[in-house]
């Protein structure tokens, strides 16, 4: 019988046994009492017990749980470590699920057992206490029935074990207490001085695990109580420099975290300045590959034809679209500035490179942060070591120098400028180094100086530096090493993003290389390749819509689209890639739009249906809803690309896409709602006639998503933006019934100074648009939001959305001129901040200022006299006022 069939039988048998009333007691008996059984059998019984308790906790009688806890603690002295730790897991699970206060006898008993003369009892008790502290850290701060806080009793006891004879117990004591340093525990604060004293008594402990815990504790102090280190900073720095060079790389890595944490504390970082001459070389030495590093690396220089396994491919999560005024006009792919569903991806290349944490990576990341903190000041200490390393005959030392060169790029770009004319050609030359690890790090490091190669002060910089860099990366993308392919392709994506429209003259050779790479790359690197294609499309935009370019690009992409299974991991990057291509090609995407649109709609419908089935039947695995998000975003891109011509697609099959969008707007997952409202805004712009019959239902779903508390920031943001698009297209008669409910939500959002800027901007623009189409409803409320409105939109760059909002503001001023009185100076400032107002907007400015001047009469000069001289002059010259 096959192994999986046996496993299935065992699972069924276990499921049957789990229904037996005394199943928990049977498992407990095997774990605690059957000492003749193998440790594996007893441990499995314990894990099943823990899972049963977790699964059915609320249904298990209190007496049974008490028996489980009591017998588990009775058995805590078991001679087998694996069994002891399983007992600890069981006890910690019961206490965590039932709350510490419900088990008042457990902690006192465990603390008492720490005084046992039996090592196994003490170690087992520590194991339980550590797990309870991890699971119940907040509860341990809360007073019990007698008024005492558990931690007030526990921490003094823990501190006595810092000097325990057993290194295992010392490590337990330090690591467990450090939890509460990290959490800034209130109970910990009175004992912080004792903690620091006892901690540094272990600074030269002979045990590796204890030393690692000491280093972690020092880092925790840097993050939470640096004041306890500052009086002895020189001694601390000397110790951490010494320990960062420890022969044990794991200890050295934990010590190295100190520099990373210290430099991220803005109020502390300057105090490190006197030590940079020693810290910087230490970090740079830590970047050299160790023998252990090389043994763990798959260091095959010629593995391009070796297929990847699914385990080689990291999970990928798509970020839903957010409408952002700072990213361009409608439908842009921006990230918002905060909130629960927004991630900062500005350092993705660093995050990817610094993955697989090690001393080498930690050293590089520390130097990176240090260069940002100190800027060019650290070059006095970096450059001597860098010259030495780059000139070394040892490829590992040379490679570390190239890594350091890349690490300091962001922080020291200006200071490195004079050195780059000689260094960048060397980096490009090293794209062909005999060692794949040198080739790959040279690609990464060179990409960090891409902006210098494009925008640097050197004469003819693009021709002399950028073109060789680009050519070198394109060649390296076809390397025989998958590692180099990955580094070169990622570096190329960074370069083309930095270059933007400067990439236009090179589209032909770039596309030729990308097409060849599609035939060479294995599954993992294909994901990066899709990103590179998408980034090219974003960089060059409409320049891509040339027949020769389209013919090079689209057959390869369409072949992938047609042959990939729906739930293949590659579908996510391919969706994103196609979205960027559609936006770049615009109307040129029309020949390819229908099959891609239809499959996207089909994927949304099927995925939602499968999710519904899974919610009703636990035996069905729910599909990944990221598929819905990427499909909605691709439909958005197609609608934007085709404009009003997309109405034919949307109208297919009784507008099934609109029905699906409606379902997605009320989906439980925030990212799905976020993408749905982004698509709704695009549909409003280009397909309003199809939306209008369903507008009442849409607004019922939309209005509640504009949340005063912006709990789901990006959903709220996109809903607010799409409401403005609906208003603009719908006009007064259509939108009027919804204006007041929208204002009731938008105005408080706008007036709240804590509202994230992107959301405040979209709220202001939508209020302006509502005022443009329904001034009779909005204008009477002008005074309630005019001041904040002017402040928020004053710094937004000129675009069509801002223009329509200002037209709305001036329509409201015309209807209610007194409403702008308190915000008059702010309005003037916002008006003169316009750089290129269109003719219609300019005409309205002139008319509005003329009306305000007439209303002010003799007081006009005094009113504008309160402006600064430059703004006053601009008002008079631009607006004839």
PDB file of C-alpha atoms in Angstrom, residues 264-361:
ATOM      1  CA  UNK A 264      18.146  53.382  12.817  1.00  0.00           C
ATOM      2  CA  UNK A 265      17.746  55.428  16.032  1.00  0.00           C
ATOM      3  CA  UNK A 266      17.977  59.015  14.805  1.00  0.00           C
ATOM      4  CA  UNK A 267      18.515  60.440  18.274  1.00  0.00           C
ATOM      5  CA  UNK A 268      21.437  58.070  18.942  1.00  0.00           C
ATOM      6  CA  UNK A 269      23.278  57.779  15.677  1.00  0.00           C
ATOM      7  CA  UNK A 270      25.488  60.870  16.042  1.00  0.00           C
ATOM      8  CA  UNK A 271      27.009  59.416  19.210  1.00  0.00           C
ATOM      9  CA  UNK A 272      28.508  56.636  17.065  1.00  0.00           C
ATOM     10  CA  UNK A 273      30.555  59.104  15.044  1.00  0.00           C
ATOM     11  CA  UNK A 274      33.767  58.887  17.131  1.00  0.00           C
ATOM     12  CA  UNK A 275      33.872  55.118  16.559  1.00  0.00           C
ATOM     13  CA  UNK A 276      33.292  54.999  12.793  1.00  0.00           C
ATOM     14  CA  UNK A 277      36.988  54.546  12.068  1.00  0.00           C
ATOM     15  CA  UNK A 278      36.773  51.130  13.747  1.00  0.00           C
ATOM     16  CA  UNK A 279      33.160  50.141  13.092  1.00  0.00           C
ATOM     17  CA  UNK A 280      33.225  50.654   9.308  1.00  0.00           C
ATOM     18  CA  UNK A 281      36.250  48.398   8.621  1.00  0.00           C
ATOM     19  CA  UNK A 282      34.761  45.786  10.954  1.00  0.00           C
ATOM     20  CA  UNK A 283      31.547  45.748   8.957  1.00  0.00           C
ATOM     21  CA  UNK A 284      33.396  45.593   5.659  1.00  0.00           C
ATOM     22  CA  UNK A 285      35.444  42.617   6.851  1.00  0.00           C
ATOM     23  CA  UNK A 286      32.192  40.947   7.863  1.00  0.00           C
ATOM     24  CA  UNK A 287      30.976  41.053   4.251  1.00  0.00           C
ATOM     25  CA  UNK A 288      33.511  38.507   3.004  1.00  0.00           C
ATOM     26  CA  UNK A 289      31.990  35.114   2.230  1.00  0.00           C
ATOM     27  CA  UNK A 290      32.956  32.543   4.849  1.00  0.00           C
ATOM     28  CA  UNK A 291      33.715  28.933   3.951  1.00  0.00           C
ATOM     29  CA  UNK A 292      30.410  27.994   5.585  1.00  0.00           C
ATOM     30  CA  UNK A 293      28.568  30.527   3.416  1.00  0.00           C
ATOM     31  CA  UNK A 294      30.030  29.037   0.269  1.00  0.00           C
ATOM     32  CA  UNK A 295      29.215  25.492   1.319  1.00  0.00           C
ATOM     33  CA  UNK A 296      25.569  26.443   1.833  1.00  0.00           C
ATOM     34  CA  UNK A 297      25.287  28.201  -1.528  1.00  0.00           C
ATOM     35  CA  UNK A 298      24.257  26.408  -4.663  1.00  0.00           C
ATOM     36  CA  UNK A 299      27.352  27.667  -6.417  1.00  0.00           C
ATOM     37  CA  UNK A 300      26.902  26.125  -9.878  1.00  0.00           C
ATOM     38  CA  UNK A 301      28.161  28.568 -12.491  1.00  0.00           C
ATOM     39  CA  UNK A 302      26.498  26.716 -15.373  1.00  0.00           C
ATOM     40  CA  UNK A 303      23.013  25.798 -14.234  1.00  0.00           C
ATOM     41  CA  UNK A 304      20.894  27.798 -16.694  1.00  0.00           C
ATOM     42  CA  UNK A 305      19.416  24.630 -18.217  1.00  0.00           C
ATOM     43  CA  UNK A 306      18.591  23.025 -14.852  1.00  0.00           C
ATOM     44  CA  UNK A 307      14.810  23.264 -14.226  1.00  0.00           C
ATOM     45  CA  UNK A 308      13.608  24.960 -11.035  1.00  0.00           C
ATOM     46  CA  UNK A 309      11.428  23.203  -8.507  1.00  0.00           C
ATOM     47  CA  UNK A 310       8.372  24.936  -7.052  1.00  0.00           C
ATOM     48  CA  UNK A 311      10.272  25.168  -3.753  1.00  0.00           C
ATOM     49  CA  UNK A 312      12.769  27.498  -5.443  1.00  0.00           C
ATOM     50  CA  UNK A 313      10.049  30.083  -6.072  1.00  0.00           C
ATOM     51  CA  UNK A 314       9.109  32.403  -3.237  1.00  0.00           C
ATOM     52  CA  UNK A 315       5.388  33.139  -2.709  1.00  0.00           C
ATOM     53  CA  UNK A 316       4.314  36.308  -4.468  1.00  0.00           C
ATOM     54  CA  UNK A 317       1.685  38.763  -3.252  1.00  0.00           C
ATOM     55  CA  UNK A 318       0.153  41.326  -5.555  1.00  0.00           C
ATOM     56  CA  UNK A 319      -0.413  44.844  -4.251  1.00  0.00           C
ATOM     57  CA  UNK A 320      -3.794  46.169  -5.270  1.00  0.00           C
ATOM     58  CA  UNK A 321      -4.030  49.493  -7.110  1.00  0.00           C
ATOM     59  CA  UNK A 322      -4.372  52.694  -5.128  1.00  0.00           C
ATOM     60  CA  UNK A 323      -5.307  55.986  -6.718  1.00  0.00           C
ATOM     61  CA  UNK A 324      -2.653  58.509  -5.713  1.00  0.00           C
ATOM     62  CA  UNK A 325      -2.434  62.160  -6.768  1.00  0.00           C
ATOM     63  CA  UNK A 326       1.368  62.029  -6.596  1.00  0.00           C
ATOM     64  CA  UNK A 327       1.590  59.191  -9.092  1.00  0.00           C
ATOM     65  CA  UNK A 328      -0.033  60.931 -12.011  1.00  0.00           C
ATOM     66  CA  UNK A 329      -3.461  61.108 -13.493  1.00  0.00           C
ATOM     67  CA  UNK A 330      -6.436  58.852 -13.143  1.00  0.00           C
ATOM     68  CA  UNK A 331      -5.927  55.193 -12.684  1.00  0.00           C
ATOM     69  CA  UNK A 332      -2.267  55.355 -11.755  1.00  0.00           C
ATOM     70  CA  UNK A 333      -0.565  52.485  -9.988  1.00  0.00           C
ATOM     71  CA  UNK A 334       0.545  54.258  -6.843  1.00  0.00           C
ATOM     72  CA  UNK A 335       1.078  53.162  -3.303  1.00  0.00           C
ATOM     73  CA  UNK A 336      -0.626  55.088  -0.549  1.00  0.00           C
ATOM     74  CA  UNK A 337       1.167  56.648   2.353  1.00  0.00           C
ATOM     75  CA  UNK A 338       0.124  54.492   5.231  1.00  0.00           C
ATOM     76  CA  UNK A 339      -2.715  52.319   6.439  1.00  0.00           C
ATOM     77  CA  UNK A 340      -3.245  48.657   7.083  1.00  0.00           C
ATOM     78  CA  UNK A 341      -3.152  47.576   3.497  1.00  0.00           C
ATOM     79  CA  UNK A 342      -0.218  49.529   2.226  1.00  0.00           C
ATOM     80  CA  UNK A 343       3.375  48.429   2.049  1.00  0.00           C
ATOM     81  CA  UNK A 344       6.395  50.471   1.316  1.00  0.00           C
ATOM     82  CA  UNK A 345       8.136  48.917  -1.665  1.00  0.00           C
ATOM     83  CA  UNK A 346      10.732  51.612  -2.184  1.00  0.00           C
ATOM     84  CA  UNK A 347      13.553  49.295  -1.089  1.00  0.00           C
ATOM     85  CA  UNK A 348      12.442  46.090  -2.770  1.00  0.00           C
ATOM     86  CA  UNK A 349      15.823  45.613  -4.415  1.00  0.00           C
ATOM     87  CA  UNK A 350      17.495  45.837  -0.999  1.00  0.00           C
ATOM     88  CA  UNK A 351      14.941  43.565   0.638  1.00  0.00           C
ATOM     89  CA  UNK A 352      15.532  40.956  -2.075  1.00  0.00           C
ATOM     90  CA  UNK A 353      19.301  41.274  -1.898  1.00  0.00           C
ATOM     91  CA  UNK A 354      19.465  41.190   1.886  1.00  0.00           C
ATOM     92  CA  UNK A 355      17.235  38.105   2.050  1.00  0.00           C
ATOM     93  CA  UNK A 356      18.686  34.869   3.520  1.00  0.00           C
ATOM     94  CA  UNK A 357      20.083  36.690   6.547  1.00  0.00           C
ATOM     95  CA  UNK A 358      23.711  36.087   7.477  1.00  0.00           C
ATOM     96  CA  UNK A 359      26.646  37.972   8.983  1.00  0.00           C
ATOM     97  CA  UNK A 360      27.577  39.102   5.483  1.00  0.00           C
ATOM     98  CA  UNK A 361      24.096  40.430   4.727  1.00  0.00           C
TER      99      UNK A 361
END
